[in-house]
Amino acid sequence: MQPSEVVMNPKQVFLSLLIFGVAGLLLFMYLQMWIEEQHTGWGSVHYLQPGPRIMTREKIQEHNTNQVRHQAGHAYFSTSNSSCAYFICFFLLPKNPKYHMPEDPKKKKENLLNSERAIRGLTETSHSQREGQALGKTTESPTFKLIEKHQGTKTFFKKFREMNWPLDIHPLNRSLVKDNKWRRTDETQEKRRSFLQEFCKKYGGVSHPQSHLFHMVSRIYVEDKHKILYCEVPKAGCSNWKRILMVLNGLAPSAYNISHDAVHYGKHLKKLDSFDLKGIYTRLNTFTKAVFVRDPMERLVSAFRDKFEHPNSYYHPVFGKAIIKKYRPNACEEALNNGSGVTFKEFVHYLLDSHRPVGMDIHWEKVSKLCYPCLINYDFVGKFETLEEDANYFLQMIGAPKELKFPNFKDRHSSDERTNAQVVRQYLKDLTRTERQLIYDFYYLDYLMFNYTTPFL
């Protein structure tokens, strides 16, 4: 028979098209699920991770369905798919699938998959004190691993979801403050707390936390003896506050004898995210919570001067090189290799860029994203501008030893002039009016919630 005489009947054509169509569909769906696994972190689920990915109930249910069908023959079922998909699903999926979601009807509302709120996939950071502690082993799919890991903590998650957010403000215990000289400081403190509380009521619009708990409390230090929670805001006196916490913990006799490296790299202090859910829940509701803040523009300039105007083995190669490469035209080879000499204008371009070449850093991150002041109602709001006065009043209030005073020395670069309003003006002079306005817009929430004056732009 000559090639021109070869004729396929309609049935053969239909079967050929069906086979190729189904094969293509299965390959497409398999690749789609593989790509989703790579980008959403389902492949390896841990317990904690800062900056987690939001997973809604619908997404979890959809993923669970995909996993079941993937393991039952790489088949995919969707009401929007063609008849080919129905055909394959009917023959490849068992009538009573082995893989199902065990669920107690009485606890349906507690089930992670039935939560009405958006939740976050909980994974573990490599720096966590609980690294390597398994909460449960399973050979099932990653979705089953996620659920089984939370079986033992489901009750605490329910309590967490039922907590009244933001947490109630507790009246300050002034019984240990004997000196009348603190009256003005106390009045100022009440005004700050009330202002922040009213701001959050008016503009917060949050009744439940949208960030997951462990990330929310990852910057909070714990001192159990005096029942203190201190949220660290870099460039707002945090180094000396850590020294104070070390003394209160009995780790050092004096705050003046503790080096910078011991404060920041010694890992002597506990953070709130190192506790289990019950420990976090209890401390948030019973300890005195404090946060110390600073004028956002001053804090930004202070961070730049500290990290980029002095030799630094981390910020220059990690941030400096990336900033120079992207924002400095015709940069010389030396600058590209060592990352030194970043200008304030280049740094600002990096800060305001929605496609930064390197991520954010806690030293210039917004306080609203470090301490979540509209979700965690802080009992004490101190300011860098009145740091010594606020800190020493707080120490009296929590019953610290009388001889313990807040240190007033500069942690590093002691010969440099402290960053103040005059210094900030000198740096802002190099920027355009638009750039200055954009910095203010970037820190707008911090300016509002802590009642800072709008800077000269």
mmCIF file of N, CA and C in Angstrom, residues 6 12 16 45 47 78 102 140 178 185 194 232-233 270 304 328 333 377 382 385 416-417 419 445:
data_model
loop_
_atom_site.group_PDB
_atom_site.id
_atom_site.type_symbol
_atom_site.label_atom_id
_atom_site.label_comp_id
_atom_site.label_asym_id
_atom_site.label_seq_id
_atom_site.Cartn_x
_atom_site.Cartn_y
_atom_site.Cartn_z
ATOM 1 N N VAL A 6 -2.801 5.388 2.903
ATOM 2 C CA VAL A 6 -3.045 5.148 4.326
ATOM 3 C C VAL A 6 -4.139 6.088 4.821
ATOM 4 N N GLN A 12 -10.034 5.763 15.133
ATOM 5 C CA GLN A 12 -8.613 5.811 15.427
ATOM 6 C C GLN A 12 -8.137 7.244 15.698
ATOM 7 N N SER A 16 -6.485 8.455 19.189
ATOM 8 C CA SER A 16 -5.150 9.057 19.184
ATOM 9 C C SER A 16 -5.156 10.428 19.850
ATOM 10 N N VAL A 45 8.148 20.571 55.518
ATOM 11 C CA VAL A 45 7.400 21.384 56.468
ATOM 12 C C VAL A 45 8.013 21.273 57.842
ATOM 13 N N TYR A 47 8.367 23.669 61.794
ATOM 14 C CA TYR A 47 7.430 24.278 62.728
ATOM 15 C C TYR A 47 7.483 25.785 62.769
ATOM 16 N N SER A 78 -11.045 18.246 38.189
ATOM 17 C CA SER A 78 -11.528 19.617 38.299
ATOM 18 C C SER A 78 -12.768 19.768 37.460
ATOM 19 N N PRO A 102 -8.377 12.537 58.226
ATOM 20 C CA PRO A 102 -9.091 12.134 59.435
ATOM 21 C C PRO A 102 -9.633 13.342 60.152
ATOM 22 N N GLU A 140 3.343 10.016 55.550
ATOM 23 C CA GLU A 140 2.299 10.449 54.643
ATOM 24 C C GLU A 140 2.775 11.654 53.838
ATOM 25 N N LYS A 178 8.594 55.176 94.559
ATOM 26 C CA LYS A 178 8.429 55.948 95.799
ATOM 27 C C LYS A 178 8.717 57.432 95.621
ATOM 28 N N THR A 185 7.036 62.108 84.323
ATOM 29 C CA THR A 185 7.349 60.969 83.447
ATOM 30 C C THR A 185 6.157 60.034 83.351
ATOM 31 N N SER A 194 -2.079 55.896 75.846
ATOM 32 C CA SER A 194 -3.446 56.204 75.420
ATOM 33 C C SER A 194 -3.489 56.584 73.947
ATOM 34 N N GLU A 232 12.840 44.524 70.951
ATOM 35 C CA GLU A 232 14.065 45.160 70.471
ATOM 36 C C GLU A 232 13.802 45.994 69.218
ATOM 37 N N VAL A 233 14.126 47.267 69.307
ATOM 38 C CA VAL A 233 14.114 48.155 68.142
ATOM 39 C C VAL A 233 15.542 48.649 67.963
ATOM 40 N N LYS A 270 16.959 35.058 76.454
ATOM 41 C CA LYS A 270 15.911 34.265 75.808
ATOM 42 C C LYS A 270 14.956 35.178 75.047
ATOM 43 N N PHE A 304 22.423 54.002 58.980
ATOM 44 C CA PHE A 304 23.321 54.173 57.837
ATOM 45 C C PHE A 304 24.740 54.509 58.307
ATOM 46 N N ARG A 328 24.766 52.583 41.369
ATOM 47 C CA ARG A 328 25.870 53.468 41.025
ATOM 48 C C ARG A 328 26.320 53.192 39.590
ATOM 49 N N GLU A 333 35.853 48.965 39.996
ATOM 50 C CA GLU A 333 35.997 47.550 40.362
ATOM 51 C C GLU A 333 36.176 47.364 41.859
ATOM 52 N N ASN A 377 -0.369 44.975 72.799
ATOM 53 C CA ASN A 377 -0.497 46.261 73.486
ATOM 54 C C ASN A 377 0.605 46.398 74.529
ATOM 55 N N GLY A 382 8.541 53.701 75.696
ATOM 56 C CA GLY A 382 9.635 54.634 75.922
ATOM 57 C C GLY A 382 10.110 55.230 74.609
ATOM 58 N N GLU A 385 14.415 59.731 72.639
ATOM 59 C CA GLU A 385 14.619 61.146 72.935
ATOM 60 C C GLU A 385 14.612 61.429 74.436
ATOM 61 N N ASP A 416 32.158 59.525 67.544
ATOM 62 C CA ASP A 416 31.247 60.160 66.593
ATOM 63 C C ASP A 416 30.164 60.951 67.321
ATOM 64 N N GLU A 417 29.746 62.017 66.703
ATOM 65 C CA GLU A 417 28.620 62.775 67.251
ATOM 66 C C GLU A 417 27.349 61.931 67.169
ATOM 67 N N THR A 419 23.653 60.846 66.477
ATOM 68 C CA THR A 419 22.724 61.256 65.426
ATOM 69 C C THR A 419 21.559 62.010 66.046
ATOM 70 N N LEU A 445 3.529 55.077 59.066
ATOM 71 C CA LEU A 445 2.813 54.444 60.174
ATOM 72 C C LEU A 445 3.546 54.647 61.498
#
